[in-house]
Coordinates of C-alpha atoms and ligand atoms in Angstrom, one line a residue:
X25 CA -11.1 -1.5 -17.9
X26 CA -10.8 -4.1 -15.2
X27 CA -9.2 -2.1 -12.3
X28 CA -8.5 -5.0 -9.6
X29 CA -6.6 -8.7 -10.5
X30 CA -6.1 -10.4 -7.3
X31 CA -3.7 -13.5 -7.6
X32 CA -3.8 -16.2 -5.3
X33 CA -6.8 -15.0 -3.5
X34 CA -7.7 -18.4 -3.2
X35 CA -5.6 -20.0 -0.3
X36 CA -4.8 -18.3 2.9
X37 CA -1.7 -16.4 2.8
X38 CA 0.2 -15.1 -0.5
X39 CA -2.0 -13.0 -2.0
X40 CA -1.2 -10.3 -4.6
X41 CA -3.7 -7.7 -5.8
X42 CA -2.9 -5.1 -8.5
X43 CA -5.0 -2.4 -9.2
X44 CA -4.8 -0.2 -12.5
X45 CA -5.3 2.9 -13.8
X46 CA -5.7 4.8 -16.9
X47 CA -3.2 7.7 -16.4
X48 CA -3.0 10.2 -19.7
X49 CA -3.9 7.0 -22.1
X50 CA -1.5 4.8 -19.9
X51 CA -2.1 1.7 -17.9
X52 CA -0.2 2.1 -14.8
X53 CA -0.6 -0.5 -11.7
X54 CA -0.1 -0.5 -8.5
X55 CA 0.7 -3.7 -6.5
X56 CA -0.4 -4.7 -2.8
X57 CA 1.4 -7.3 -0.9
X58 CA 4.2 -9.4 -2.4
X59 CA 4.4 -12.5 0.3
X60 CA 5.0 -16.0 0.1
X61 CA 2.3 -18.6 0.6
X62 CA 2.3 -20.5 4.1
X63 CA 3.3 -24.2 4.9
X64 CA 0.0 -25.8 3.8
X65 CA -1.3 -23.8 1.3
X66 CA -2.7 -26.2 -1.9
X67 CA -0.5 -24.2 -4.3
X68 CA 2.9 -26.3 -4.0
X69 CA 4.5 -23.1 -5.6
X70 CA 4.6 -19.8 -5.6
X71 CA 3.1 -18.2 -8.8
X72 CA 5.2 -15.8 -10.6
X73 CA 4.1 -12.0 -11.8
X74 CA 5.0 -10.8 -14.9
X75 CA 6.8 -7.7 -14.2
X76 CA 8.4 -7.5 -17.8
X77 CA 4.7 -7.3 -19.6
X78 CA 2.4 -6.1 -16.2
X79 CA 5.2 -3.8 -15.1
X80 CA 3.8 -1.7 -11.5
X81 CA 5.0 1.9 -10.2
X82 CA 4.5 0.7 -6.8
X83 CA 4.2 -1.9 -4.3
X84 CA 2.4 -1.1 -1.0
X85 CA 2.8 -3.9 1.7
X86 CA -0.4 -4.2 4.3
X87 CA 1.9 -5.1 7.3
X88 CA 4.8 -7.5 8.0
X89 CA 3.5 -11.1 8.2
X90 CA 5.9 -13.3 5.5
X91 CA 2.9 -14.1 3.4
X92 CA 2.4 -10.4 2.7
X93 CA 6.1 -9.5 2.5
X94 CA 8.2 -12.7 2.3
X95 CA 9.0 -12.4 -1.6
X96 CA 9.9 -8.5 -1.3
X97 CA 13.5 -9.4 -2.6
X98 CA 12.3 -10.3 -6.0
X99 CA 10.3 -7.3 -6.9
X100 CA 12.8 -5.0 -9.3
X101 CA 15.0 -3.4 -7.7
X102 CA 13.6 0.1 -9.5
X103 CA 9.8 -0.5 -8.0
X104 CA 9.8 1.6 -4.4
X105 CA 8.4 -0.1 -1.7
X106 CA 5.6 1.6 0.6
X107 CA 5.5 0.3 4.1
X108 CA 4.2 1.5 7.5
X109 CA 7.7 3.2 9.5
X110 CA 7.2 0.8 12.3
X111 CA 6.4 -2.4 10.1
X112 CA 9.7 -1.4 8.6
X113 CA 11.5 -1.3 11.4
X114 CA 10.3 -4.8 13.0
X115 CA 11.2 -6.0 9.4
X116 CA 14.8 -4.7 9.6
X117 CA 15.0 -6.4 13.1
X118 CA 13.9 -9.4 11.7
X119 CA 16.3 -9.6 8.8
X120 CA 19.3 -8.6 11.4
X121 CA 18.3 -11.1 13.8
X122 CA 18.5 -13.9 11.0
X123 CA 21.6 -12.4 9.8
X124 CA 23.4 -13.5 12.1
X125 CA 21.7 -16.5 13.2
X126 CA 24.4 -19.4 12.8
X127 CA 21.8 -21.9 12.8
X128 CA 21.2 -21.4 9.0
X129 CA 23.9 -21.5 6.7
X130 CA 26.3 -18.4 5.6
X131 CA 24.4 -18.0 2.1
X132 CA 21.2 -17.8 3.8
X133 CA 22.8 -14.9 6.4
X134 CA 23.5 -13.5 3.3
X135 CA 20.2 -13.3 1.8
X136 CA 18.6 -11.9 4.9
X137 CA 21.4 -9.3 5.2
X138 CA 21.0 -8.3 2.1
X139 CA 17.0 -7.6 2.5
X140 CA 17.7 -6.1 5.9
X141 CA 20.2 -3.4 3.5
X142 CA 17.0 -3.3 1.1
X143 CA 14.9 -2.5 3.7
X144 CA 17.3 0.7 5.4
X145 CA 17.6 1.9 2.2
X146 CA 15.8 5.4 2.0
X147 CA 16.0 5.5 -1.5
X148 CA 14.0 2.3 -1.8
X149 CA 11.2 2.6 1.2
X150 CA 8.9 5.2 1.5
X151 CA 7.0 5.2 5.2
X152 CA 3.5 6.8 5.7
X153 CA 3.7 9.6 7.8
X154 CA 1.1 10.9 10.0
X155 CA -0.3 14.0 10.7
X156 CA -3.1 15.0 12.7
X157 CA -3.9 11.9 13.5
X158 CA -4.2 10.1 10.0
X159 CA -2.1 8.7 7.5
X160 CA -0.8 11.4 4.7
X161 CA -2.4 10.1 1.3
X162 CA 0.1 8.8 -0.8
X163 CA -0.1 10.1 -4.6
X164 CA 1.4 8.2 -7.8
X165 CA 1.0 9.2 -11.6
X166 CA -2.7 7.7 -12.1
X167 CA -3.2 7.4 -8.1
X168 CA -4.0 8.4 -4.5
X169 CA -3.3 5.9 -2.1
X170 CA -5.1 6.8 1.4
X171 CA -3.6 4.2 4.4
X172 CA -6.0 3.3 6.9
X173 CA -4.2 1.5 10.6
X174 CA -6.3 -1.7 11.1
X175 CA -6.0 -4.0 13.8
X176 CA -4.3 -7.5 13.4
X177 CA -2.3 -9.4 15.3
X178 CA 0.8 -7.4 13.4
X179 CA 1.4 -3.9 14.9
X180 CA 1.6 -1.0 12.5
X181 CA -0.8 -3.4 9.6
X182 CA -2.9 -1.5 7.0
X183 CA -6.1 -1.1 5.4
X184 CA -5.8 1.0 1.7
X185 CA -8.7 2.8 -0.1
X186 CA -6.8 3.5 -3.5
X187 CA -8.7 6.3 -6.0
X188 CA -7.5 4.8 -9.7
X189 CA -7.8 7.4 -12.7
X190 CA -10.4 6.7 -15.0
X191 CA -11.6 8.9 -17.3
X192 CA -14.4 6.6 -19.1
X193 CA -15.9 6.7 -15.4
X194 CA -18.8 9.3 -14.2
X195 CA -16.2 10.8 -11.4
X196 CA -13.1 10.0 -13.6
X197 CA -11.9 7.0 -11.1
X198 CA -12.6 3.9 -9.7
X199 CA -12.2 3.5 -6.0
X200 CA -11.4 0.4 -4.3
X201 CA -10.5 -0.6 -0.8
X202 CA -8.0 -3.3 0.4
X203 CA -8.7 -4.6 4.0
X204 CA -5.2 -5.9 4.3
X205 CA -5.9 -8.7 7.1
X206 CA -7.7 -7.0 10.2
X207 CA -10.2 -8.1 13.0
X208 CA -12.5 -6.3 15.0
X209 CA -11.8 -7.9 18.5
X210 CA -8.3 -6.8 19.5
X211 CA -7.7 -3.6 21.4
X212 CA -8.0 -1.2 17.9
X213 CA -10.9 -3.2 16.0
X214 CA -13.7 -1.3 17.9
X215 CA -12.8 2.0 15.8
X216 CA -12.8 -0.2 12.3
X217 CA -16.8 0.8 11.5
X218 CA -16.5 4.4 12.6
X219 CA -13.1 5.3 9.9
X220 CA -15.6 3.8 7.0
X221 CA -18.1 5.9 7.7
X222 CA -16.3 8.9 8.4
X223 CA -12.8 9.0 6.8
X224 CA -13.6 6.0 3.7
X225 CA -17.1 7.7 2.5
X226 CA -16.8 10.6 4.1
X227 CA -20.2 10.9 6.0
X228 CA -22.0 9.4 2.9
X229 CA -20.1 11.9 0.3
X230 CA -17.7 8.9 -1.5
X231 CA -18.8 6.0 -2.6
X232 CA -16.7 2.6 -3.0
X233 CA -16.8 0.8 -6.5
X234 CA -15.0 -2.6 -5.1
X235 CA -14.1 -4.1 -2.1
X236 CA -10.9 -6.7 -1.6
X237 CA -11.3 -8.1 1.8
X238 CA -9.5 -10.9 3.9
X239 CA -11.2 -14.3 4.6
X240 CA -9.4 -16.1 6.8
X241 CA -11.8 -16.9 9.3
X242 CA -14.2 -18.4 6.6
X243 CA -12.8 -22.3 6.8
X244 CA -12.4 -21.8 10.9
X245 CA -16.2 -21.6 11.8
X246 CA -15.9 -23.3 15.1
X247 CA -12.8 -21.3 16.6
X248 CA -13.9 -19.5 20.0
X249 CA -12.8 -16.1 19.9
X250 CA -11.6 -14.2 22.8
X251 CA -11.3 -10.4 22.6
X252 CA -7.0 -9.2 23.7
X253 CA -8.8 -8.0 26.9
X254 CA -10.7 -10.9 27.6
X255 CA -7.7 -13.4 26.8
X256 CA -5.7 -10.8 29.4
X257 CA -8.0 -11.6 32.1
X258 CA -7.9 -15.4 31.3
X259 CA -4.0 -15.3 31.4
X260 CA -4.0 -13.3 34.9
X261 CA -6.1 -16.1 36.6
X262 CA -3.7 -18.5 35.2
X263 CA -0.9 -17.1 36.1
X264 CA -2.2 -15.9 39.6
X265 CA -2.4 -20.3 40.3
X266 CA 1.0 -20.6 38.4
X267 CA 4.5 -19.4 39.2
X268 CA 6.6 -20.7 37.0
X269 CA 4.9 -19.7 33.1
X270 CA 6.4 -20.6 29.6
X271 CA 5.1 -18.4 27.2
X272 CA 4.9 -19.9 23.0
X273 CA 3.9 -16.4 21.0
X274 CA 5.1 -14.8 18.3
X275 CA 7.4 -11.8 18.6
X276 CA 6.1 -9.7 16.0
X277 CA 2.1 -10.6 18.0
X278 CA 2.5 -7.0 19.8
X279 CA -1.1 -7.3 21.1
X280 CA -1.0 -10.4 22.7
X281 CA 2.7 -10.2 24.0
X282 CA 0.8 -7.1 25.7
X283 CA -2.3 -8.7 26.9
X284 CA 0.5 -11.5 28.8
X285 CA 2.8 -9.3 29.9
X286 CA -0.4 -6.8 31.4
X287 CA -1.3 -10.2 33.0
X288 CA 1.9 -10.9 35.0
X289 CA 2.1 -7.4 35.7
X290 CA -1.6 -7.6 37.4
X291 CA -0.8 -10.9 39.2
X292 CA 2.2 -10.0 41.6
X293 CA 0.4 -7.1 42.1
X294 CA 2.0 -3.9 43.2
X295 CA 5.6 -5.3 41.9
X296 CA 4.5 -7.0 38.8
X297 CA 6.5 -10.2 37.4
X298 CA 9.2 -9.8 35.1
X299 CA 9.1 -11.4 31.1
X300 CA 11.9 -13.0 29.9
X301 CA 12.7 -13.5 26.5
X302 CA 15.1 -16.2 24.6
X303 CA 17.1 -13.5 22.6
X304 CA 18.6 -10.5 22.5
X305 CA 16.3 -9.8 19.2
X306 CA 13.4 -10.3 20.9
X307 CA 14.0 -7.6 23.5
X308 CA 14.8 -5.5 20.8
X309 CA 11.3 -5.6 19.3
X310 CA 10.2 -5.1 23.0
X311 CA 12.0 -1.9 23.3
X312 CA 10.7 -0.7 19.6
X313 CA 7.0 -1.7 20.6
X314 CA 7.6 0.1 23.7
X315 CA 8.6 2.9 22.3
X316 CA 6.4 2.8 19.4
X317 CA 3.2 1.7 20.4
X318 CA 4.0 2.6 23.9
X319 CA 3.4 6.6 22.5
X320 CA -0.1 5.9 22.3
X321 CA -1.4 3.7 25.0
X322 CA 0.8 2.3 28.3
X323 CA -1.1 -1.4 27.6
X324 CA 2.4 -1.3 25.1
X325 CA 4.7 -0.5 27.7
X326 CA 7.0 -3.5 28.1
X327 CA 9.3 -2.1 31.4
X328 CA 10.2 -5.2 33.6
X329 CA 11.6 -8.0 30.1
X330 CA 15.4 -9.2 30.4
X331 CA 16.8 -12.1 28.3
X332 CA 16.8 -15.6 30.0
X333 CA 20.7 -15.7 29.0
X334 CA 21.7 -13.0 31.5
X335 CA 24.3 -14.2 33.7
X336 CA 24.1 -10.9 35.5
X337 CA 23.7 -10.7 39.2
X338 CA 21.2 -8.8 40.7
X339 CA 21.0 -6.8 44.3
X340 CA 18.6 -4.9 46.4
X341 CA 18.8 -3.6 49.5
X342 CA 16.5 -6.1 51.5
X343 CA 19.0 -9.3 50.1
X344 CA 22.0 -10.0 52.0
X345 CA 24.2 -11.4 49.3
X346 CA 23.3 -11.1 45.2
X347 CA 20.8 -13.1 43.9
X348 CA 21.8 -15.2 40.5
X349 CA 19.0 -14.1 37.4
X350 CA 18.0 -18.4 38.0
X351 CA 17.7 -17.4 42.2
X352 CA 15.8 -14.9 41.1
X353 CA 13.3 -16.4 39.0
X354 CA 12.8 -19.0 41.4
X355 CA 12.0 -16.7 44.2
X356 CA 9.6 -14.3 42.2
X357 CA 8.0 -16.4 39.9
X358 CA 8.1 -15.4 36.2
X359 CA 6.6 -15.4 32.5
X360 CA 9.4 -16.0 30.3
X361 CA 9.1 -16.4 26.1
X362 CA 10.7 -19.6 24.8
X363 CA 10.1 -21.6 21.1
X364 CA 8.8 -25.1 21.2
X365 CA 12.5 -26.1 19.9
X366 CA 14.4 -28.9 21.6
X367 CA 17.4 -26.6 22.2
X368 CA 14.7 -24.5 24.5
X369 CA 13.6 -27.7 26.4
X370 CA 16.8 -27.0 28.7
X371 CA 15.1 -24.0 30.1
X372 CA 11.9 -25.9 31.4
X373 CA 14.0 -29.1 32.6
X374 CA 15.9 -26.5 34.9
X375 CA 13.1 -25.6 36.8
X376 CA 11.7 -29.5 36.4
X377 CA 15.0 -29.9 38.6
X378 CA 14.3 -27.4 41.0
X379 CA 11.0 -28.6 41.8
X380 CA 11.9 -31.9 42.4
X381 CA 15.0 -30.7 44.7
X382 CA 12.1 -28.9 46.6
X383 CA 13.4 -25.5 46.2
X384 CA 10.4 -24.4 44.2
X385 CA 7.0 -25.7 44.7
X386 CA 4.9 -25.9 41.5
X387 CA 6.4 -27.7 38.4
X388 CA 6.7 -25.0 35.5
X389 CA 3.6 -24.9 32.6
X390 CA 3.6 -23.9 29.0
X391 CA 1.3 -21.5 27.4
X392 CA 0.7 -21.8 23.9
X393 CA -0.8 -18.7 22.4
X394 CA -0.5 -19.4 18.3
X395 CA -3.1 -21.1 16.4
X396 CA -4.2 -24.5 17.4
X397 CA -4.2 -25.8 14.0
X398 CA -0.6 -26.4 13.8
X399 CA -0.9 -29.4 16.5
X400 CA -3.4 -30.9 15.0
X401 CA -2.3 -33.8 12.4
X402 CA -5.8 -33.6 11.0
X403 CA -8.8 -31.5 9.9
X404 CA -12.0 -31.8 11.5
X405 CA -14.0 -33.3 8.4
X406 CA -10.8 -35.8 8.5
X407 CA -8.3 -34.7 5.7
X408 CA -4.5 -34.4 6.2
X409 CA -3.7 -31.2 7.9
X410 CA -0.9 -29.6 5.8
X411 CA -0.3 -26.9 7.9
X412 CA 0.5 -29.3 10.8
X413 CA 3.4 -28.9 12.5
X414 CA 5.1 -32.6 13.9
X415 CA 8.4 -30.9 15.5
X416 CA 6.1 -28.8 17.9
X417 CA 3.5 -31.2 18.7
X418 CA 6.8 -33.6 19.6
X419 CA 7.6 -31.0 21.9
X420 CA 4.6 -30.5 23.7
X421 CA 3.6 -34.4 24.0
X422 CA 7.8 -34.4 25.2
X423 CA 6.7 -32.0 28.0
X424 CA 3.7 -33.5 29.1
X425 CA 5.0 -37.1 29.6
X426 CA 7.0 -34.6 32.2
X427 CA 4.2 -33.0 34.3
X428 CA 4.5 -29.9 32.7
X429 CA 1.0 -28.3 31.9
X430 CA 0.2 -27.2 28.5
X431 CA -2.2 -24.6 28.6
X432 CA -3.7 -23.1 25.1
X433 CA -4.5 -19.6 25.4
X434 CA -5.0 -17.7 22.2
X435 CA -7.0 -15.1 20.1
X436 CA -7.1 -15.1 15.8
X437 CA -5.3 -12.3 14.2
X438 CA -8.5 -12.4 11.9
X439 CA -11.9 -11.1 11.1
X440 CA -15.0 -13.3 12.7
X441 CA -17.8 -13.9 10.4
X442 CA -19.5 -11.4 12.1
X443 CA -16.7 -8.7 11.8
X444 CA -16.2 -9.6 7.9
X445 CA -20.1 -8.9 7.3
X446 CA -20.2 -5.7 9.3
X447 CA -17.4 -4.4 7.2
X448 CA -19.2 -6.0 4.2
X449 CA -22.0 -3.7 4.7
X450 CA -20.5 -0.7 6.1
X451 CA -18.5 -0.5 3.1
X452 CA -21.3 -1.3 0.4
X453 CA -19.0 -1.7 -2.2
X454 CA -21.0 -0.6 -5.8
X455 CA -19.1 -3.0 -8.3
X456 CA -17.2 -5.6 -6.8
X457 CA -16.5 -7.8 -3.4
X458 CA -13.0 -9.6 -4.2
X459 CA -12.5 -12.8 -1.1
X460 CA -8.8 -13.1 -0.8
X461 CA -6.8 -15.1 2.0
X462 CA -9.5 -17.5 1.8
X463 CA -9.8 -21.2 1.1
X464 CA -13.9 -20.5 1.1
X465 CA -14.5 -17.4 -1.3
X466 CA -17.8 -19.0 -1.6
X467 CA -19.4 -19.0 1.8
X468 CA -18.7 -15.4 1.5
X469 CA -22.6 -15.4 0.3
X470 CA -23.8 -16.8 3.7
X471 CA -22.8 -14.2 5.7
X472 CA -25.4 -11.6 6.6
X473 CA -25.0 -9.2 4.0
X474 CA -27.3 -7.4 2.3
X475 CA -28.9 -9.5 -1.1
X476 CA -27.4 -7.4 -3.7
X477 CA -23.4 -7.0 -1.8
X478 CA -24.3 -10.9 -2.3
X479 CA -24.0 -10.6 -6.4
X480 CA -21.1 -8.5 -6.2
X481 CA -19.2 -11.4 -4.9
X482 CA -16.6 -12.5 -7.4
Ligands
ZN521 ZN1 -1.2 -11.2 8.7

């Protein structure tokens, strides 16, 4: 039997993979990843699965990234829903925040409040636990589903090696892994290359019959990439010759929201400089990373964030009256998270305004850490970017015309070609090497991987 069908494998974002089984003269199937495709992606529309005749006992998500999640609300309501606890959690926060967001309208709240219930509910979502430092396997009729953490630029994101039943097989089942999207140059991706050898074949005891791996990277050739720490030091020198930093970055990017806030903790060295955030949501995915993540390693520690709203007055003992959060802020410098949204623009022209009053003396700058390709109208080789994004490259030629700086400063969430090879050949998958997340599946054969790996490629 065919064990692995990935669907939309072929664009990046919104690919589905289900995996079977033959469970006591049953198909049963599993499902990875239910998300929708991203703004750009050739297929204009979302394909749809047949649950009715492919029906699946499971749906495991990789990590919470929309194009791995986003269509979670039209999976049957019977199939439960695997997810890592803190991927959850961000989730829920997400669906909350949106809620009540009176930007959109009341259906839409609705919608998002009604996933955010979907989400909470126990009887629904099942979280991987860990003990002794490694995921629990998961078993299913026909299955065992063995989570591996990867890093990405989600927190909490997954790799799966899944052992399918099948009894027409020499060891009675067909083994596949699921890379999920990953990279190897964040502050995690060193260990990627040591769990395949020990935990995935177990020191050359279990062998892999087929690989699904992530190819993001594939039709970005001449992005530079920096490692999280390297990116950190770049962003300390900036900010060291800049007082006054916007920050654009994602709030579920928990690696590179570190790497910044590490930097403006290391230039106002011993006191550090406070982050500020544009909503009360996004501290509260602060506080959960902190608290989270933050377990294992102090680079997650977010300590000295408040919400740019505060109207709260602060005091120390060395002031002689309060000091307004804006007084603040203009005394001690800052890093503070906006969106490149014209109702955010107010919080740059503020500190435009001070500068030119002459209470501060540097004019604010803008760091943009998220993928370049959304400012740019075109490819390189010339085509219409669709991914392009006009609002925010408005915004940032807007801020320019001003004299405010914009500074790029980011790192991929994704596998180099060097990366996707080494995993390649670490795993030496026996059957089958399925691209998915990929717009070039076949430039997989020109990376350095061994000859035969090359014929595998499907
Ligand atoms: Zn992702």
């Amino acid at each position: 039997m065919e064990h692995v069908k990935v669907f939309q494998g072929n664009q990046i974002g919104g690919c589905v993979t289900v995996i079977s089984a033959m469970h006591e003269g049953k198909v049963r199937r599993i499902m990875i990843d239910y998300g929708s495709s991203l703004p750009g992606s050739d297929n204009e529309k979302d394909f749809e699965y047949p649950w009715a005749e492919m029906p699946v006992d499971a749906v495991f998500f990789t990590h919470y990234h929309g194009d791995h999640v986003g269509r979670i609300m039209e999976i049957p309501p019977e199939v439960p829903l695997y997810m890592g606890p803190v991927a959850r959690q961000v989730m829920i926060n997400i669906q909350e925040a949106l809620g009540h967001n009176r930007n959109i309208s009341k259906e839409e709240r609705e919608l998002h409040l009604k996933e955010a219930a979907v989400l909470k509910d126990d009887a629904r979502v099942r979280t991987f636990r860990i003990e002794e430092k490694r995921c629990v396997p998961v078993k299913i009729p026909g299955f065992t589903i063995e989570p591996y953490t990867v890093d990405h630029s989600a927190y909490d994101a997954y790799m799966f090696l899944i052992e399918a039943e099948d009894p027409d097989r020499e060891f009675g089942k067909y083994i596949t892994v699921h890379t999920g999207d990953f990279r190897g140059h964040g502050r995690r991706g060193h260990r990627m290359i040591d769990v395949i050898n020990v935990y995935i074949h177990r020191f050359n005891k279990r062998k892999v019959d087929a690989l699904v791996i992530e190819g993001t990277m594939m039709s970005r050739p001449e992005e530079k990439v920096l490692t999280e720490p390297q990116m950190q030091l770049e962003a300390t020198k900036y900010l060291m010759n800049h007082k006054y930093a916007f920050l654009v970055c994602s709030s579920t990017n928990v690696d590179s929201l570190a790497s910044f806030y590490r930097a403006a903790q290391n230039t106002d060295f011993p006191c550090g400089r406070y982050m500020f955030v544009y909503s009360n949501y996004f501290l509260k995915q602060l506080k959960l990373y902190t608290k989270t993540a933050g377990h294992y390693s102090e680079v997650y520690k977010f300590k000295k964030i408040a919400s740019l709203d505060s109207k709260q007055e602060l005091m120390h003992e060395k002031w002689e009256k309060p000091k307004s959060q804006k007084e603040f802020m203009e005394d001690y410098g800052f890093l503070a998270v906006i969106k490149p949204e014209d109702y955010h623009e107010h919080y740059i022209d503020e500190f435009l305004k001070a500068y030119e009053e002459g209470r501060i003396d540097q004019k604010p700058v803008i760091i943009y850490s998220m993928w370049e390709g959304y400012l740019k109208p075109k490819k390189d080789n010339g085509e219409p970017n669709k991914a392009y994004n006009k609002a925010w490259d408005d915004f940032f030629k807007k801020q320019k015309a001003k004299g405010v700086e914009v500074k790029p400063l980011h790192t991929s969430g994704h596998a180099t070609h060097e990366m996707l090879a080494k995993v390649i050949n670490a795993i030496d998958p026996q059957d089958a090497i399925y691209p998915m997340h990929t717009e070039k599946a076949d430039e997989f054969k020109m990376l350095g991987i061994k000859e035969e790996l090359k014929k595998r490629i499907r």
